[in-house]
Amino acid sequence: MYPAFKDVWNHIHDVLLPKYSQELNGVNIMSGPIFDNDFDGNVDPLQESSEKRARDMPTHFFMILTSCRNATLGPAECKGPLRARSFILPHRSNHTESCATGSDLTWVEDWLQLHVARVRDIELLSGLSFYHDRLLVAETLQLKTFIH
């Protein structure tokens, strides 16, 4: 992970996620790397050598925050519909995209909102599948395709 991005990643985890967790009465967080070196919006094929793959830097990182739509319940107690907020964050070596300078990271929350994505986009880019165990197909489709 690039050092400049690691500062942003740590700020998200140390400042923003606790804030969102409090606002939403708890969140389930799923995150990970994305490798889209050809920038086609789909997961890259596995490299011939797992050693080479280990050296590759992710092009992006994803984050999916899931909470209960009924804000009086936490994720563990939620029996009803869920709400998902998801992001695809470009993994860059500097902050030129945001025009940020210095160590003040107050701009990160606005930057995060510029990279809102559908869960389905994350599935296409990561090769993973989310929410496949939901009982109602309509709810699963809404979670995967709605941008919050």
Tab-separated table of C-alpha atoms in Angstrom:
chain	number	residue	atom	x	y	z
A	1	MET	CA	0.000	0.000	0.000
A	2	TYR	CA	1.363	3.406	-0.923
A	3	PRO	CA	2.278	5.460	2.178
A	4	ALA	CA	0.087	8.423	1.134
A	5	PHE	CA	-2.881	6.097	0.600
A	6	LYS	CA	-2.164	4.315	3.880
A	7	ASP	CA	-2.587	7.649	5.682
A	8	VAL	CA	-6.004	8.044	4.027
A	9	TRP	CA	-6.940	4.402	4.740
A	10	ASN	CA	-6.007	4.813	8.406
A	11	HIS	CA	-7.995	8.061	8.634
A	12	ILE	CA	-11.039	6.289	7.191
A	13	HIS	CA	-10.716	3.471	9.743
A	14	ASP	CA	-9.777	5.612	12.738
A	15	VAL	CA	-12.129	8.574	12.197
A	16	LEU	CA	-14.829	8.004	9.573
A	17	LEU	CA	-15.862	4.394	10.198
A	18	PRO	CA	-16.458	4.967	13.936
A	19	LYS	CA	-18.517	8.038	12.995
A	20	TYR	CA	-20.585	6.073	10.452
A	21	SER	CA	-20.985	3.186	12.881
A	22	GLN	CA	-22.433	5.526	15.477
A	23	GLU	CA	-24.735	7.235	12.953
A	24	LEU	CA	-26.016	3.901	11.614
A	25	ASN	CA	-26.169	2.017	14.937
A	26	GLY	CA	-23.386	-0.325	13.865
A	27	VAL	CA	-22.020	-1.423	10.520
A	28	ASN	CA	-20.577	-4.563	8.997
A	29	ILE	CA	-17.489	-3.612	6.978
A	30	MET	CA	-16.071	-5.611	4.089
A	31	SER	CA	-12.989	-4.296	2.327
A	32	GLY	CA	-10.199	-5.493	0.118
A	33	PRO	CA	-7.984	-4.902	-2.893
A	34	ILE	CA	-9.003	-4.589	-6.522
A	35	PHE	CA	-6.663	-5.445	-9.391
A	36	ASP	CA	-7.869	-3.766	-12.585
A	37	ASN	CA	-4.602	-3.085	-14.371
A	38	ASP	CA	-6.288	-2.972	-17.779
A	39	PHE	CA	-9.001	-0.612	-16.425
A	40	ASP	CA	-11.816	-2.525	-18.132
A	41	GLY	CA	-14.073	-2.612	-15.063
A	42	ASN	CA	-13.745	-6.389	-14.640
A	43	VAL	CA	-11.566	-8.544	-12.424
A	44	ASP	CA	-8.166	-9.189	-13.988
A	45	PRO	CA	-7.333	-12.814	-14.792
A	46	LEU	CA	-5.060	-14.547	-12.312
A	47	GLN	CA	-1.383	-14.121	-13.109
A	48	GLU	CA	0.549	-17.143	-14.302
A	49	SER	CA	2.772	-16.911	-11.252
A	50	SER	CA	1.333	-16.398	-7.807
A	51	GLU	CA	4.703	-14.850	-6.909
A	52	LYS	CA	4.206	-12.142	-9.549
A	53	ARG	CA	0.651	-11.548	-8.297
A	54	ALA	CA	1.964	-11.037	-4.771
A	55	ARG	CA	4.187	-8.215	-6.058
A	56	ASP	CA	1.355	-6.457	-7.908
A	57	MET	CA	-0.044	-3.334	-6.307
A	58	PRO	CA	-3.827	-3.038	-6.222
A	59	THR	CA	-5.242	-0.357	-8.508
A	60	HIS	CA	-8.081	0.306	-6.056
A	61	PHE	CA	-9.460	-0.751	-2.701
A	62	PHE	CA	-13.140	-1.398	-2.059
A	63	MET	CA	-15.171	-0.884	1.057
A	64	ILE	CA	-18.777	-1.972	1.672
A	65	LEU	CA	-20.607	-0.757	4.772
A	66	THR	CA	-23.773	-2.691	5.580
A	67	SER	CA	-26.264	-1.575	8.203
A	68	CYS	CA	-29.867	-2.272	9.098
A	69	ARG	CA	-32.343	-0.022	7.322
A	70	ASN	CA	-34.154	0.152	10.666
A	71	ALA	CA	-31.599	2.320	12.507
A	72	THR	CA	-32.885	1.199	15.909
A	73	LEU	CA	-31.346	-2.233	15.277
A	74	GLY	CA	-27.706	-3.126	14.864
A	75	PRO	CA	-26.495	-5.408	12.061
A	76	ALA	CA	-26.528	-8.519	14.297
A	77	GLU	CA	-30.192	-8.043	15.286
A	78	CYS	CA	-31.438	-6.917	11.881
A	79	LYS	CA	-34.169	-9.161	10.505
A	80	GLY	CA	-35.470	-6.733	7.900
A	81	PRO	CA	-33.938	-5.041	4.890
A	82	LEU	CA	-30.325	-3.913	4.899
A	83	ARG	CA	-28.696	-0.729	3.638
A	84	ALA	CA	-25.339	-0.745	1.837
A	85	ARG	CA	-22.878	2.084	1.231
A	86	SER	CA	-20.000	1.090	-0.998
A	87	PHE	CA	-16.898	2.748	-2.361
A	88	ILE	CA	-14.155	2.015	-4.879
A	89	LEU	CA	-11.105	4.022	-3.840
A	90	PRO	CA	-8.270	4.638	-6.314
A	91	HIS	CA	-4.933	3.503	-4.913
A	92	ARG	CA	-2.557	6.354	-5.739
A	93	SER	CA	0.921	7.261	-4.541
A	94	ASN	CA	-0.090	10.875	-3.850
A	95	HIS	CA	-3.108	13.113	-3.281
A	96	THR	CA	-3.017	14.990	-6.605
A	97	GLU	CA	-6.524	13.795	-7.450
A	98	SER	CA	-7.906	15.637	-4.429
A	99	CYS	CA	-5.480	18.599	-4.638
A	100	ALA	CA	-4.743	17.989	-0.949
A	101	THR	CA	-1.485	19.012	0.646
A	102	GLY	CA	-0.037	18.573	4.096
A	103	SER	CA	-1.148	16.240	6.836
A	104	ASP	CA	-4.675	17.648	7.294
A	105	LEU	CA	-7.017	14.851	6.194
A	106	THR	CA	-10.334	16.674	6.612
A	107	TRP	CA	-10.860	16.389	2.835
A	108	VAL	CA	-11.037	12.570	2.957
A	109	GLU	CA	-14.774	12.356	3.695
A	110	ASP	CA	-15.626	14.509	0.654
A	111	TRP	CA	-13.170	12.484	-1.442
A	112	LEU	CA	-14.821	9.270	-0.252
A	113	GLN	CA	-18.191	10.519	-1.529
A	114	LEU	CA	-16.659	11.048	-4.992
A	115	HIS	CA	-15.981	7.311	-5.166
A	116	VAL	CA	-19.378	5.877	-4.241
A	117	ALA	CA	-20.106	2.732	-6.250
A	118	ARG	CA	-22.618	-0.069	-6.552
A	119	VAL	CA	-21.918	-3.336	-4.782
A	120	ARG	CA	-22.327	-4.944	-8.206
A	121	ASP	CA	-19.411	-2.853	-9.532
A	122	ILE	CA	-17.256	-4.153	-6.684
A	123	GLU	CA	-18.309	-7.718	-7.504
A	124	LEU	CA	-17.274	-7.246	-11.137
A	125	LEU	CA	-13.920	-5.720	-10.178
A	126	SER	CA	-13.060	-8.135	-7.366
A	127	GLY	CA	-14.547	-11.414	-8.581
A	128	LEU	CA	-16.347	-11.761	-5.235
A	129	SER	CA	-20.067	-12.192	-4.560
A	130	PHE	CA	-21.861	-10.424	-1.722
A	131	TYR	CA	-25.259	-10.914	-0.105
A	132	HIS	CA	-25.926	-14.191	-1.948
A	133	ASP	CA	-27.423	-15.687	1.204
A	134	ARG	CA	-30.239	-13.126	1.473
A	135	LEU	CA	-33.646	-14.788	1.381
A	136	LEU	CA	-35.355	-12.312	-0.913
A	137	VAL	CA	-33.956	-11.935	-4.425
A	138	ALA	CA	-35.472	-8.459	-4.742
A	139	GLU	CA	-33.633	-7.285	-1.620
A	140	THR	CA	-30.359	-8.768	-2.867
A	141	LEU	CA	-30.723	-7.019	-6.217
A	142	GLN	CA	-31.511	-3.726	-4.528
A	143	LEU	CA	-28.459	-4.012	-2.263
A	144	LYS	CA	-26.208	-4.755	-5.234
A	145	THR	CA	-27.482	-2.107	-7.633
A	146	PHE	CA	-28.612	0.859	-5.522
A	147	ILE	CA	-26.184	3.714	-4.868
A	148	HIS	CA	-26.660	5.310	-1.463
